[in-house]
Every structure is written in structure tokens, then in C-alpha cells.
mmCIF file of C-alpha atoms in Angstrom:
data_model
loop_
_atom_site.group_PDB
_atom_site.id
_atom_site.type_symbol
_atom_site.label_atom_id
_atom_site.label_comp_id
_atom_site.label_asym_id
_atom_site.label_seq_id
_atom_site.Cartn_x
_atom_site.Cartn_y
_atom_site.Cartn_z
ATOM 1 C CA MET A 1204 -0.017 0.073 -0.039
ATOM 2 C CA ASP A 1205 1.578 3.253 -1.191
ATOM 3 C CA PHE A 1206 1.938 6.323 1.069
ATOM 4 C CA LEU A 1207 -1.142 8.200 -0.767
ATOM 5 C CA THR A 1208 -3.432 5.029 -0.079
ATOM 6 C CA LEU A 1209 -2.852 5.335 3.512
ATOM 7 C CA PHE A 1210 -2.890 8.618 3.797
ATOM 8 C CA GLY A 1211 -6.488 8.327 2.141
ATOM 9 C CA VAL A 1212 -7.525 5.663 4.662
ATOM 10 C CA TYR A 1213 -6.436 7.912 7.261
ATOM 11 C CA VAL A 1214 -8.376 10.685 6.084
ATOM 12 C CA ALA A 1215 -11.722 8.513 5.884
ATOM 13 C CA VAL A 1216 -11.159 7.195 9.504
ATOM 14 C CA VAL A 1217 -10.887 10.957 10.611
ATOM 15 C CA LEU A 1218 -14.151 11.990 8.685
ATOM 16 C CA ALA A 1219 -16.031 8.892 10.080
ATOM 17 C CA CYS A 1220 -14.830 9.681 13.633
ATOM 18 C CA ILE A 1221 -16.302 13.382 12.835
ATOM 19 C CA ALA A 1222 -19.529 11.957 11.495
ATOM 20 C CA LEU A 1223 -19.789 9.863 14.697
ATOM 21 C CA VAL A 1224 -19.633 13.226 16.768
ATOM 22 C CA CYS A 1225 -21.964 14.997 14.803
ATOM 23 C CA LYS A 1226 -24.541 11.921 14.957
ATOM 24 C CA TYR A 1227 -24.645 11.442 18.586
ATOM 25 C CA SER A 1228 -23.567 14.744 20.282
ATOM 26 C CA GLY A 1229 -26.888 16.332 19.835
ATOM 27 C CA HIS A 1230 -27.191 18.003 16.683
ATOM 28 C CA GLN A 1231 -28.648 14.813 14.699
ATOM 29 C CA GLN A 1232 -30.514 17.135 12.535
ATOM 30 C CA THR A 1233 -27.264 18.322 10.367
ATOM 31 C CA PRO A 1234 -26.678 17.368 6.930
ATOM 32 C CA LEU A 1235 -23.817 15.023 7.977
ATOM 33 C CA GLY A 1236 -26.017 13.523 10.889
ATOM 34 C CA GLN A 1237 -28.848 12.917 8.309
ATOM 35 C CA LEU A 1238 -26.219 11.005 5.872
ATOM 36 C CA VAL A 1239 -25.192 8.721 8.676
ATOM 37 C CA ASP A 1240 -28.854 7.852 9.415
ATOM 38 C CA LYS A 1241 -29.216 6.973 5.987
ATOM 39 C CA PHE A 1242 -25.977 4.808 5.573
ATOM 40 C CA THR A 1243 -26.849 3.171 9.044
ATOM 41 C CA GLY A 1244 -30.422 2.126 7.820
ATOM 42 C CA ILE A 1245 -28.639 0.637 4.661
ATOM 43 C CA ILE A 1246 -26.302 -1.399 6.520
ATOM 44 C CA SER A 1247 -28.075 -2.265 9.759
ATOM 45 C CA PRO A 1248 -29.870 -5.042 8.157
ATOM 46 C CA TRP A 1249 -26.758 -6.955 7.584
ATOM 47 C CA ILE A 1250 -25.479 -6.479 10.937
ATOM 48 C CA PRO A 1251 -26.046 -8.961 13.594
ATOM 49 C CA GLN A 1252 -28.486 -7.540 16.510
ATOM 50 C CA CYS A 1253 -25.769 -8.563 19.198
ATOM 51 C CA ILE A 1254 -23.625 -6.132 17.556
ATOM 52 C CA GLN A 1255 -25.790 -3.564 16.728
ATOM 53 C CA SER A 1256 -26.828 -3.689 20.368
ATOM 54 C CA VAL A 1257 -23.278 -3.322 21.692
ATOM 55 C CA CYS A 1258 -22.623 -0.414 19.378
ATOM 56 C CA TYR A 1259 -25.592 1.159 20.390
ATOM 57 C CA ARG A 1260 -24.626 0.832 24.338
ATOM 58 C CA SER A 1261 -21.187 2.216 23.494
ATOM 59 C CA MET A 1262 -22.427 5.352 21.730
ATOM 60 C CA HIS A 1263 -24.778 5.918 24.396
ATOM 61 C CA ARG A 1264 -22.022 5.658 27.112
ATOM 62 C CA LEU A 1265 -19.840 8.155 25.014
ATOM 63 C CA PHE A 1266 -22.005 10.574 23.811
ATOM 64 C CA HIS A 1267 -25.333 10.496 26.152
ATOM 65 C CA GLN A 1268 -23.352 9.969 29.536
ATOM 66 C CA ARG A 1269 -20.893 12.192 31.153
ATOM 67 C CA ASN A 1270 -17.312 10.617 30.625
ATOM 68 C CA ASN A 1271 -13.880 11.873 30.508
ATOM 69 C CA LEU A 1272 -12.782 9.577 27.321
ATOM 70 C CA PHE A 1273 -12.838 12.574 25.120
ATOM 71 C CA LEU A 1274 -10.930 14.759 27.557
ATOM 72 C CA PHE A 1275 -7.958 12.242 27.616
ATOM 73 C CA LEU A 1276 -8.150 11.867 23.461
ATOM 74 C CA HIS A 1277 -7.854 15.633 23.499
ATOM 75 C CA LEU A 1278 -4.842 15.330 25.685
ATOM 76 C CA LEU A 1279 -3.271 12.433 23.812
ATOM 77 C CA LEU A 1280 -3.803 14.196 20.296
ATOM 78 C CA GLU A 1281 -2.305 17.503 21.800
ATOM 79 C CA VAL A 1282 0.663 15.605 23.281
ATOM 80 C CA VAL A 1283 1.313 13.631 20.198
ATOM 81 C CA VAL A 1284 1.437 16.877 17.896
ATOM 82 C CA TYR A 1285 3.425 18.828 20.287
ATOM 83 C CA GLY A 1286 6.016 15.672 20.899
ATOM 84 C CA GLU A 1287 6.675 15.355 16.927
ATOM 85 C CA PHE A 1288 6.701 19.293 16.480
ATOM 86 C CA SER A 1289 9.248 19.253 19.346
ATOM 87 C CA TYR A 1290 10.951 16.080 18.239
ATOM 88 C CA GLU A 1291 11.725 16.776 14.911
ATOM 89 C CA VAL A 1292 9.980 19.786 13.258
ATOM 90 C CA PHE A 1293 11.493 22.231 15.754
ATOM 91 C CA GLY A 1294 15.060 21.291 14.973
ATOM 92 C CA PHE A 1295 14.620 21.138 11.419
ATOM 93 C CA CYS A 1296 13.248 24.587 11.367
ATOM 94 C CA LEU A 1297 16.195 26.003 13.227
ATOM 95 C CA ASP A 1298 18.678 24.350 10.802
ATOM 96 C CA MET A 1299 16.890 25.891 7.933
ATOM 97 C CA GLY A 1300 16.723 29.530 9.375
ATOM 98 C CA THR A 1301 13.376 29.974 11.250
ATOM 99 C CA SER A 1302 13.832 32.340 14.068
ATOM 100 C CA LEU A 1303 13.463 31.024 17.778
ATOM 101 C CA ILE A 1304 10.761 33.328 18.355
ATOM 102 C CA SER A 1305 8.231 32.159 15.604
ATOM 103 C CA LEU A 1306 9.146 28.545 17.072
ATOM 104 C CA CYS A 1307 8.527 29.685 20.502
ATOM 105 C CA ILE A 1308 4.808 30.978 19.606
ATOM 106 C CA PRO A 1309 3.093 27.411 19.553
ATOM 107 C CA TYR A 1310 4.350 26.907 23.083
ATOM 108 C CA VAL A 1311 2.732 30.146 24.268
ATOM 109 C CA LEU A 1312 -0.475 29.393 22.328
ATOM 110 C CA LEU A 1313 -0.468 26.078 24.054
ATOM 111 C CA ALA A 1314 -0.267 27.919 27.516
ATOM 112 C CA VAL A 1315 -3.160 29.928 26.378
ATOM 113 C CA LYS A 1316 -5.381 27.416 25.152
ATOM 114 C CA SER A 1317 -4.804 25.050 28.374
ATOM 115 C CA TYR A 1318 -5.969 27.835 30.715
ATOM 116 C CA LEU A 1319 -9.119 28.289 28.269
ATOM 117 C CA PHE A 1320 -9.833 24.374 28.042
ATOM 118 C CA TYR A 1321 -9.702 24.232 31.800
ATOM 119 C CA MET A 1322 -12.017 27.026 32.255
ATOM 120 C CA CYS A 1323 -14.430 25.360 29.832
ATOM 121 C CA CYS A 1324 -14.082 22.023 31.722
ATOM 122 C CA SER A 1325 -14.592 23.594 35.197
ATOM 123 C CA ARG A 1326 -16.645 26.703 34.948
ATOM 124 C CA ASP A 1327 -20.432 26.439 35.595
ATOM 125 C CA PRO A 1328 -22.147 27.115 32.487
ATOM 126 C CA GLY A 1329 -24.949 28.565 34.487
ATOM 127 C CA THR A 1330 -26.950 25.693 36.346
ATOM 128 C CA LEU A 1331 -30.322 26.676 37.426
ATOM 129 C CA THR A 1332 -31.205 25.810 41.380
ATOM 130 C CA LYS A 1333 -33.837 26.532 43.586
ATOM 131 C CA ALA A 1334 -31.759 29.303 45.011
ATOM 132 C CA ASN A 1335 -31.371 31.450 41.371
ATOM 133 C CA HIS A 1336 -33.948 30.072 39.291
ATOM 134 C CA THR A 1337 -36.668 32.901 40.350
ATOM 135 C CA ALA A 1338 -34.149 35.693 39.387
ATOM 136 C CA GLN A 1339 -33.208 34.145 36.237
ATOM 137 C CA LEU A 1340 -36.516 34.214 35.212
ATOM 138 C CA LYS A 1341 -36.374 37.676 34.990
ATOM 139 C CA VAL A 1342 -33.229 37.893 32.793
ATOM 140 C CA TYR A 1343 -34.936 37.180 29.236
ATOM 141 C CA LYS A 1344 -38.291 37.559 28.116
ATOM 142 C CA TYR A 1345 -40.317 34.617 26.591
ATOM 143 C CA ASP A 1346 -40.864 34.688 22.825
ATOM 144 C CA GLU A 1347 -43.810 32.278 23.008
ATOM 145 C CA LYS A 1348 -42.302 30.521 19.992
ATOM 146 C CA LEU A 1349 -39.313 28.594 21.168
ATOM 147 C CA PHE A 1350 -39.775 29.561 24.835
ATOM 148 C CA HIS A 1351 -43.150 29.761 26.607
ATOM 149 C CA GLN A 1352 -43.968 31.234 29.788
ATOM 150 C CA GLY A 1353 -45.054 28.691 32.777
ATOM 151 C CA VAL A 1354 -43.226 25.898 31.483
ATOM 152 C CA ARG A 1355 -41.826 23.393 33.987
ATOM 153 C CA CYS A 1356 -38.936 21.178 33.654
ATOM 154 C CA SER A 1357 -40.286 17.707 33.932
ATOM 155 C CA THR A 1358 -36.790 16.522 35.474
ATOM 156 C CA CYS A 1359 -35.903 19.378 37.633
ATOM 157 C CA GLN A 1360 -39.411 20.578 38.519
ATOM 158 C CA LEU A 1361 -38.329 24.323 38.080
ATOM 159 C CA LEU A 1362 -40.363 26.922 36.092
ATOM 160 C CA LYS A 1363 -37.935 27.051 33.031
ATOM 161 C CA PRO A 1364 -36.426 30.549 32.028
ATOM 162 C CA ALA A 1365 -36.315 31.992 28.856
ATOM 163 C CA ARG A 1366 -33.507 30.520 27.094
ATOM 164 C CA SER A 1367 -32.613 27.670 29.291
ATOM 165 C CA LYS A 1368 -32.941 23.730 28.680
ATOM 166 C CA HIS A 1369 -32.502 20.556 30.211
ATOM 167 C CA CYS A 1370 -29.084 18.842 29.361
ATOM 168 C CA ARG A 1371 -30.047 15.219 29.592
ATOM 169 C CA VAL A 1372 -26.361 14.319 29.746
ATOM 170 C CA CYS A 1373 -25.285 16.412 32.558
ATOM 171 C CA GLY A 1374 -28.938 16.123 34.250
ATOM 172 C CA ARG A 1375 -29.407 19.851 34.944
ATOM 173 C CA CYS A 1376 -31.128 23.206 33.574
ATOM 174 C CA VAL A 1377 -28.625 25.583 31.989
ATOM 175 C CA GLN A 1378 -29.164 29.206 31.490
ATOM 176 C CA ARG A 1379 -28.715 30.289 28.013
ATOM 177 C CA PHE A 1380 -28.119 26.823 27.108
ATOM 178 C CA ASP A 1381 -26.097 26.270 23.833
ATOM 179 C CA HIS A 1382 -24.955 22.531 23.695
ATOM 180 C CA HIS A 1383 -23.265 20.122 25.429
ATOM 181 C CA CYS A 1384 -19.632 19.691 24.386
ATOM 182 C CA VAL A 1385 -17.968 16.073 24.899
ATOM 183 C CA TRP A 1386 -14.673 17.511 24.428
ATOM 184 C CA VAL A 1387 -14.721 19.530 27.343
ATOM 185 C CA ASN A 1388 -17.107 17.204 29.031
ATOM 186 C CA ASN A 1389 -19.383 20.152 30.086
ATOM 187 C CA CYS A 1390 -22.423 22.226 28.997
ATOM 188 C CA ILE A 1391 -21.782 25.629 27.157
ATOM 189 C CA GLY A 1392 -24.090 27.903 28.677
ATOM 190 C CA ALA A 1393 -24.502 31.704 29.650
ATOM 191 C CA GLN A 1394 -21.338 31.728 32.176
ATOM 192 C CA ASN A 1395 -18.897 29.847 29.917
ATOM 193 C CA THR A 1396 -19.551 30.432 26.383
ATOM 194 C CA ARG A 1397 -16.772 33.359 26.131
ATOM 195 C CA PHE A 1398 -14.291 30.904 27.281
ATOM 196 C CA PHE A 1399 -15.523 28.373 24.759
ATOM 197 C CA LEU A 1400 -15.255 30.885 21.909
ATOM 198 C CA LEU A 1401 -11.582 31.929 23.078
ATOM 199 C CA TYR A 1402 -10.779 28.086 23.252
ATOM 200 C CA LEU A 1403 -11.947 27.331 19.628
ATOM 201 C CA LEU A 1404 -9.909 30.462 18.275
ATOM 202 C CA SER A 1405 -6.905 29.301 20.717
ATOM 203 C CA VAL A 1406 -6.952 25.724 19.138
ATOM 204 C CA CYS A 1407 -7.437 27.139 15.556
ATOM 205 C CA ALA A 1408 -4.506 29.379 15.990
ATOM 206 C CA MET A 1409 -2.291 26.493 17.608
ATOM 207 C CA ALA A 1410 -3.194 24.041 14.647
ATOM 208 C CA GLY A 1411 -2.651 26.961 11.619
ATOM 209 C CA ASP A 1412 0.904 28.210 13.347
ATOM 210 C CA ILE A 1413 2.095 24.621 13.516
ATOM 211 C CA ALA A 1414 0.778 23.713 10.298
ATOM 212 C CA VAL A 1415 2.410 26.998 8.526
ATOM 213 C CA LEU A 1416 5.810 26.337 10.413
ATOM 214 C CA THR A 1417 5.795 22.793 9.280
ATOM 215 C CA ALA A 1418 4.625 23.595 5.714
ATOM 216 C CA ASP A 1419 7.314 26.155 5.696
ATOM 217 C CA MET A 1420 10.079 23.382 6.707
ATOM 218 C CA LEU A 1421 8.725 21.068 4.010
ATOM 219 C CA LEU A 1422 9.022 23.473 1.483
ATOM 220 C CA LYS A 1423 12.542 24.699 2.156
ATOM 221 C CA ALA A 1424 13.538 21.018 1.983
ATOM 222 C CA VAL A 1425 12.063 20.715 -1.275
ATOM 223 C CA LEU A 1426 14.106 23.938 -2.349
ATOM 224 C CA ARG A 1427 17.366 22.746 -0.545
ATOM 225 C CA THR A 1428 17.495 19.559 -2.491
ATOM 226 C CA GLY A 1429 16.533 20.650 -5.794
ATOM 227 C CA LEU A 1430 13.426 18.529 -6.270
ATOM 228 C CA LEU A 1431 11.420 21.058 -8.282
ATOM 229 C CA HIS A 1432 13.877 20.793 -11.193
ATOM 230 C CA ALA A 1433 14.587 17.182 -10.485
ATOM 231 C CA HIS A 1434 14.046 13.820 -12.961
ATOM 232 C CA TYR A 1435 13.301 10.441 -12.583
ATOM 233 C CA ILE A 1436 12.991 7.114 -14.461
ATOM 234 C CA ASP A 1437 9.267 5.888 -14.959
ATOM 235 C CA GLU A 1438 8.406 2.195 -15.378
ATOM 236 C CA GLN A 1439 8.682 2.558 -18.837
ATOM 237 C CA GLY A 1440 12.347 3.458 -18.729
ATOM 238 C CA GLU A 1441 11.802 6.995 -19.635
ATOM 239 C CA GLN A 1442 12.964 10.472 -18.167
ATOM 240 C CA GLN A 1443 10.245 12.274 -16.540
ATOM 241 C CA ARG A 1444 10.233 15.705 -14.675
ATOM 242 C CA ALA A 1445 9.231 15.229 -10.887
ATOM 243 C CA GLY A 1446 5.414 16.686 -10.539
ATOM 244 C CA PRO A 1447 3.736 17.202 -7.444
ATOM 245 C CA ILE A 1448 2.676 13.548 -6.922
ATOM 246 C CA PHE A 1449 6.322 12.717 -6.819
ATOM 247 C CA ILE A 1450 7.281 15.557 -4.568
ATOM 248 C CA ILE A 1451 4.473 14.482 -2.270
ATOM 249 C CA GLN A 1452 5.493 10.996 -2.424
ATOM 250 C CA HIS A 1453 8.934 11.589 -1.715
ATOM 251 C CA LEU A 1454 7.914 13.762 1.387
ATOM 252 C CA PHE A 1455 5.849 10.840 2.665
ATOM 253 C CA LEU A 1456 9.070 8.635 2.571
ATOM 254 C CA THR A 1457 11.513 10.967 3.942
ATOM 255 C CA PHE A 1458 9.264 12.622 6.419
ATOM 256 C CA PRO A 1459 6.488 10.290 7.166
ATOM 257 C CA ARG A 1460 5.337 11.515 10.723
ATOM 258 C CA ILE A 1461 5.491 15.135 9.770
ATOM 259 C CA VAL A 1462 3.299 14.910 6.846
ATOM 260 C CA PHE A 1463 0.769 13.329 8.587
ATOM 261 C CA MET A 1464 0.850 15.359 11.354
ATOM 262 C CA LEU A 1465 0.620 18.401 8.774
ATOM 263 C CA GLY A 1466 -2.309 16.631 7.215
ATOM 264 C CA PHE A 1467 -4.101 16.166 10.353
ATOM 265 C CA LEU A 1468 -3.487 19.811 11.266
ATOM 266 C CA VAL A 1469 -4.930 21.268 8.141
ATOM 267 C CA PHE A 1470 -8.097 19.182 8.601
ATOM 268 C CA VAL A 1471 -8.484 20.145 12.504
ATOM 269 C CA PHE A 1472 -7.746 23.896 11.628
ATOM 270 C CA PHE A 1473 -10.535 24.152 8.565
ATOM 271 C CA LEU A 1474 -12.857 21.951 10.719
ATOM 272 C CA LEU A 1475 -12.457 24.193 13.878
ATOM 273 C CA ALA A 1476 -12.467 27.411 11.867
ATOM 274 C CA GLY A 1477 -15.750 26.843 10.305
ATOM 275 C CA TYR A 1478 -17.048 25.732 13.726
ATOM 276 C CA PHE A 1479 -15.866 28.992 15.169
ATOM 277 C CA MET A 1480 -17.052 31.145 12.671
ATOM 278 C CA PHE A 1481 -20.590 29.296 13.086
ATOM 279 C CA HIS A 1482 -20.474 30.284 16.854
ATOM 280 C CA MET A 1483 -19.281 33.667 16.417
ATOM 281 C CA TYR A 1484 -21.983 34.259 13.612
ATOM 282 C CA LEU A 1485 -24.473 32.981 16.480
ATOM 283 C CA ALA A 1486 -22.824 35.571 18.958
ATOM 284 C CA LEU A 1487 -23.156 38.217 16.849
ATOM 285 C CA ILE A 1488 -26.991 37.903 16.488
ATOM 286 C CA ASN A 1489 -27.499 36.760 19.894
ATOM 287 C CA GLN A 1490 -28.469 33.143 19.602
ATOM 288 C CA THR A 1491 -27.783 29.914 20.584
ATOM 289 C CA SER A 1492 -26.872 26.604 18.674
ATOM 290 C CA ASN A 1493 -29.950 25.390 20.311
ATOM 291 C CA GLU A 1494 -32.270 28.128 19.433
ATOM 292 C CA TRP A 1495 -30.832 27.992 15.982
ATOM 293 C CA PHE A 1496 -31.439 24.232 15.437
ATOM 294 C CA LYS A 1497 -34.977 24.817 17.117
ATOM 295 C CA GLY A 1498 -35.811 27.785 15.260
ATOM 296 C CA LYS A 1499 -35.803 25.954 11.835
ATOM 297 C CA GLY A 1500 -39.481 25.303 12.147
ATOM 298 C CA HIS A 1501 -40.461 28.924 13.218
ATOM 299 C CA ASN A 1502 -39.997 31.271 10.295
ATOM 300 C CA CYS A 1503 -40.294 34.552 12.418
ATOM 301 C CA GLN A 1504 -37.988 35.296 15.211
ATOM 302 C CA HIS A 1505 -37.269 38.966 14.499
ATOM 303 C CA CYS A 1506 -39.506 40.455 16.960
ATOM 304 C CA HIS A 1507 -37.540 42.754 19.525
ATOM 305 C CA PRO A 1508 -37.814 41.357 23.221
ATOM 306 C CA TYR A 1509 -37.649 44.857 24.631
ATOM 307 C CA SER A 1510 -40.652 46.433 23.134
ATOM 308 C CA THR A 1511 -44.530 45.521 22.786
ATOM 309 C CA HIS A 1512 -44.205 45.797 18.951
ATOM 310 C CA ASN A 1513 -44.763 42.273 17.072
ATOM 311 C CA CYS A 1514 -43.138 43.212 13.607
ATOM 312 C CA ARG A 1515 -45.479 40.740 10.684
ATOM 313 C CA THR A 1516 -43.888 42.004 7.765
ATOM 314 C CA SER A 1517 -40.422 42.464 6.503
ATOM 315 C CA TYR A 1518 -37.631 41.346 8.751
ATOM 316 C CA ASN A 1519 -34.041 40.560 8.744
ATOM 317 C CA PRO A 1520 -33.617 37.031 8.834
ATOM 318 C CA PHE A 1521 -30.301 37.157 10.326
ATOM 319 C CA ARG A 1522 -31.565 39.038 13.453
ATOM 320 C CA GLY A 1523 -33.258 36.751 16.289
ATOM 321 C CA PHE A 1524 -35.797 37.683 18.794
ATOM 322 C CA TYR A 1525 -32.810 38.498 21.358
ATOM 323 C CA TYR A 1526 -30.922 40.668 18.635
ATOM 324 C CA ARG A 1527 -29.687 43.748 20.801
ATOM 325 C CA GLY A 1528 -27.078 45.121 18.152
ATOM 326 C CA ILE A 1529 -23.774 43.683 17.412
ATOM 327 C CA LEU A 1530 -21.865 45.083 20.447
ATOM 328 C CA LYS A 1531 -24.445 44.709 22.998
ATOM 329 C CA ASN A 1532 -24.970 40.874 21.684
ATOM 330 C CA LEU A 1533 -21.070 40.507 22.042
ATOM 331 C CA GLY A 1534 -21.062 42.158 25.363
ATOM 332 C CA GLU A 1535 -23.631 39.785 26.472
ATOM 333 C CA ILE A 1536 -21.557 36.814 25.984
ATOM 334 C CA PHE A 1537 -18.298 38.079 27.569
ATOM 335 C CA TRP A 1538 -20.328 39.837 30.122
ATOM 336 C CA PRO A 1539 -23.581 37.830 31.010
ATOM 337 C CA LEU A 1540 -26.727 39.432 31.799
ATOM 338 C CA CYS A 1541 -28.064 39.310 35.302
ATOM 339 C CA PRO A 1542 -31.653 40.784 36.636
ATOM 340 C CA ALA A 1543 -29.990 44.041 37.712
ATOM 341 C CA GLN A 1544 -28.289 44.613 34.367
ATOM 342 C CA LYS A 1545 -31.391 44.215 32.315
ATOM 343 C CA LYS A 1546 -32.629 47.312 30.619
ATOM 344 C CA GLU A 1547 -35.425 48.489 28.320
ATOM 345 C CA ASN A 1548 -34.174 49.579 24.974
#
């Protein structure tokens, strides 16, 4: 098996893992989740019932009950990437003239990311309790579409404030609930959304910075060895100019671990960059991912929460019920509202 085929298998495995996360992390209505549903529906008749039962229990344990598996997996991937970067890439980059300051930036980003990761994992997302839920009822108005006044949580037996939701994984109601993130083993809510956004940004910066340094090192290696102007003898005995495929295969053979790491980092960067932009978009319009998914069945969420006017004609579909202006929306993320702070516009 050549290295391009092996890398294709590697990418397929990573995509399969991402599909499983999308399928079982509570966002089943995504296109990827629907695709997984169709695929499992096709192959399930051919899989023995005992194996299906084991797979179901395993997926339920992983994605619908709190556990530390993804925390350990997160740390393991981080150790592998930084271990390879420190063991090989760092030295190669120094030899090829990369400045020491540039090579130290990934470690600074690692320290920042570790703090934000800890805050995401340990910070209370905004748990509703008997002591605080009466005050939380006053923070947001009910839109009477997604959130209705007087609804009681069947598990916690508390009146549900607007924008709150009961997390079946954590077993608690969370104020301004966004989603439950398996990678931090915690809910993302009013009190830790800011840390989650900064955490996503820091991981993107880490992956992007190490990927750029690694790609720069590989490019310098290609230029130094003169591969761009090299020739080789093909199977027919004819001389051929070294093209992109030949250069990639050569890099696979010469730096296999580094090339695999680079492919992984590029994939992670684009995946998390897209996820970060989606959550930044939601932050700018003052919506949570829970409201975004639930709101697909409601074609009007534009009415302003701080006035009695309910617009029924033209409206901006990018502004939800809780839209207060971009600056105030962002301020609400970094300085969550409390009853004393709520003001009429």
C-alpha cells in the first residue's frame, strides 16, 4: 500500500470519527447526521443484532453520559502533535533559518489554550437551582415560540427561564443553553460561552501556526534538495520531470510522521475554523446553537424582546428575537446578563 492510499484511509477514518460526533453529540439534524442516519439504515439489516446492541450501548455511553474519554483523547492528540513538533520539526526549522521567536509561539498558544480549556471544563455553565431560578426568570423575555412562559422542567421541577434547557447528559437545567460539548465534558451556557469561543480560537491558532511552520520547513527541504527541477525514470524507462505527486510521495517517504501531522493539523484547522465562525455568527446575532436548530421550524423570530411591537411584515432573517445590536450581543457573551443589568431599550 503506497503512502497516498494510506493517507486516504487515514482521512476516511478521521471523517468517520467526525461523523460519529455529529451524529451522537445532540445535533442529529445536521446534513452530516442525516447522511449517517441513511447509511446506518442501509447497512443495519446486514449487521447481527448483538453487534448492533453493543454499538448502541457504546455510543450511548460515549455521547449521552458524562465521561472523560474525550478529555483524555484531546490531551493525547495534543501530546502527539507537540511531541512530534518538538522532536523533529523544531530542530529542522532551526537548521533552515526559522527564528526562535516564531518557534516559541506555539508553546505560548498552548499555555493560553490550556487555561481556556480548563475554564471550559471546570466553569459552571449557568446551572439553574432553587436558589437562583426565580432571579433568572427575569433575565430574558419569553418569545412564545421557542420559549413559553409557565413551562416546568419535568426533571428538575423548576419553571424554565427563557433560553434555558435541560441537559440530559449532565442532568441539569442550564441558563442560555447552547449545547453539551463532549470535548470539554461540560455544557456550554451563559457563564462559559466566552471561554468556549476563545478556546476554539486558540485551538485554531495553534493548529494554523504549527501547520504553517511545518509547511514552511517542508517547502525549504524541497527547495534545498532541488526536487522542483529533478527528473526520474518511470516504469517504461523514460525520463520524467518530478511533478507534485512525485514530490508528495518523496516527502511521505522522507518525513512520514511530519506529513501525517501536517495533514491532521490542516484538517483540524479548517474544521474548527468553520465551527468557530458558526458560533461567532450566532454570538453576533445573539442566538445559541440550541435556538438555531429549534428555530428552523419557526419562520419569524425577529420581534424585538424589549418592546411590545411584534413585526409581521418585512424583517431581517439574520436577527433573532434576542438581537440587541452587535456590540451588545457580544457584550452579553463576555458579560452575561443578570436581573439587575437588564434594561429596556
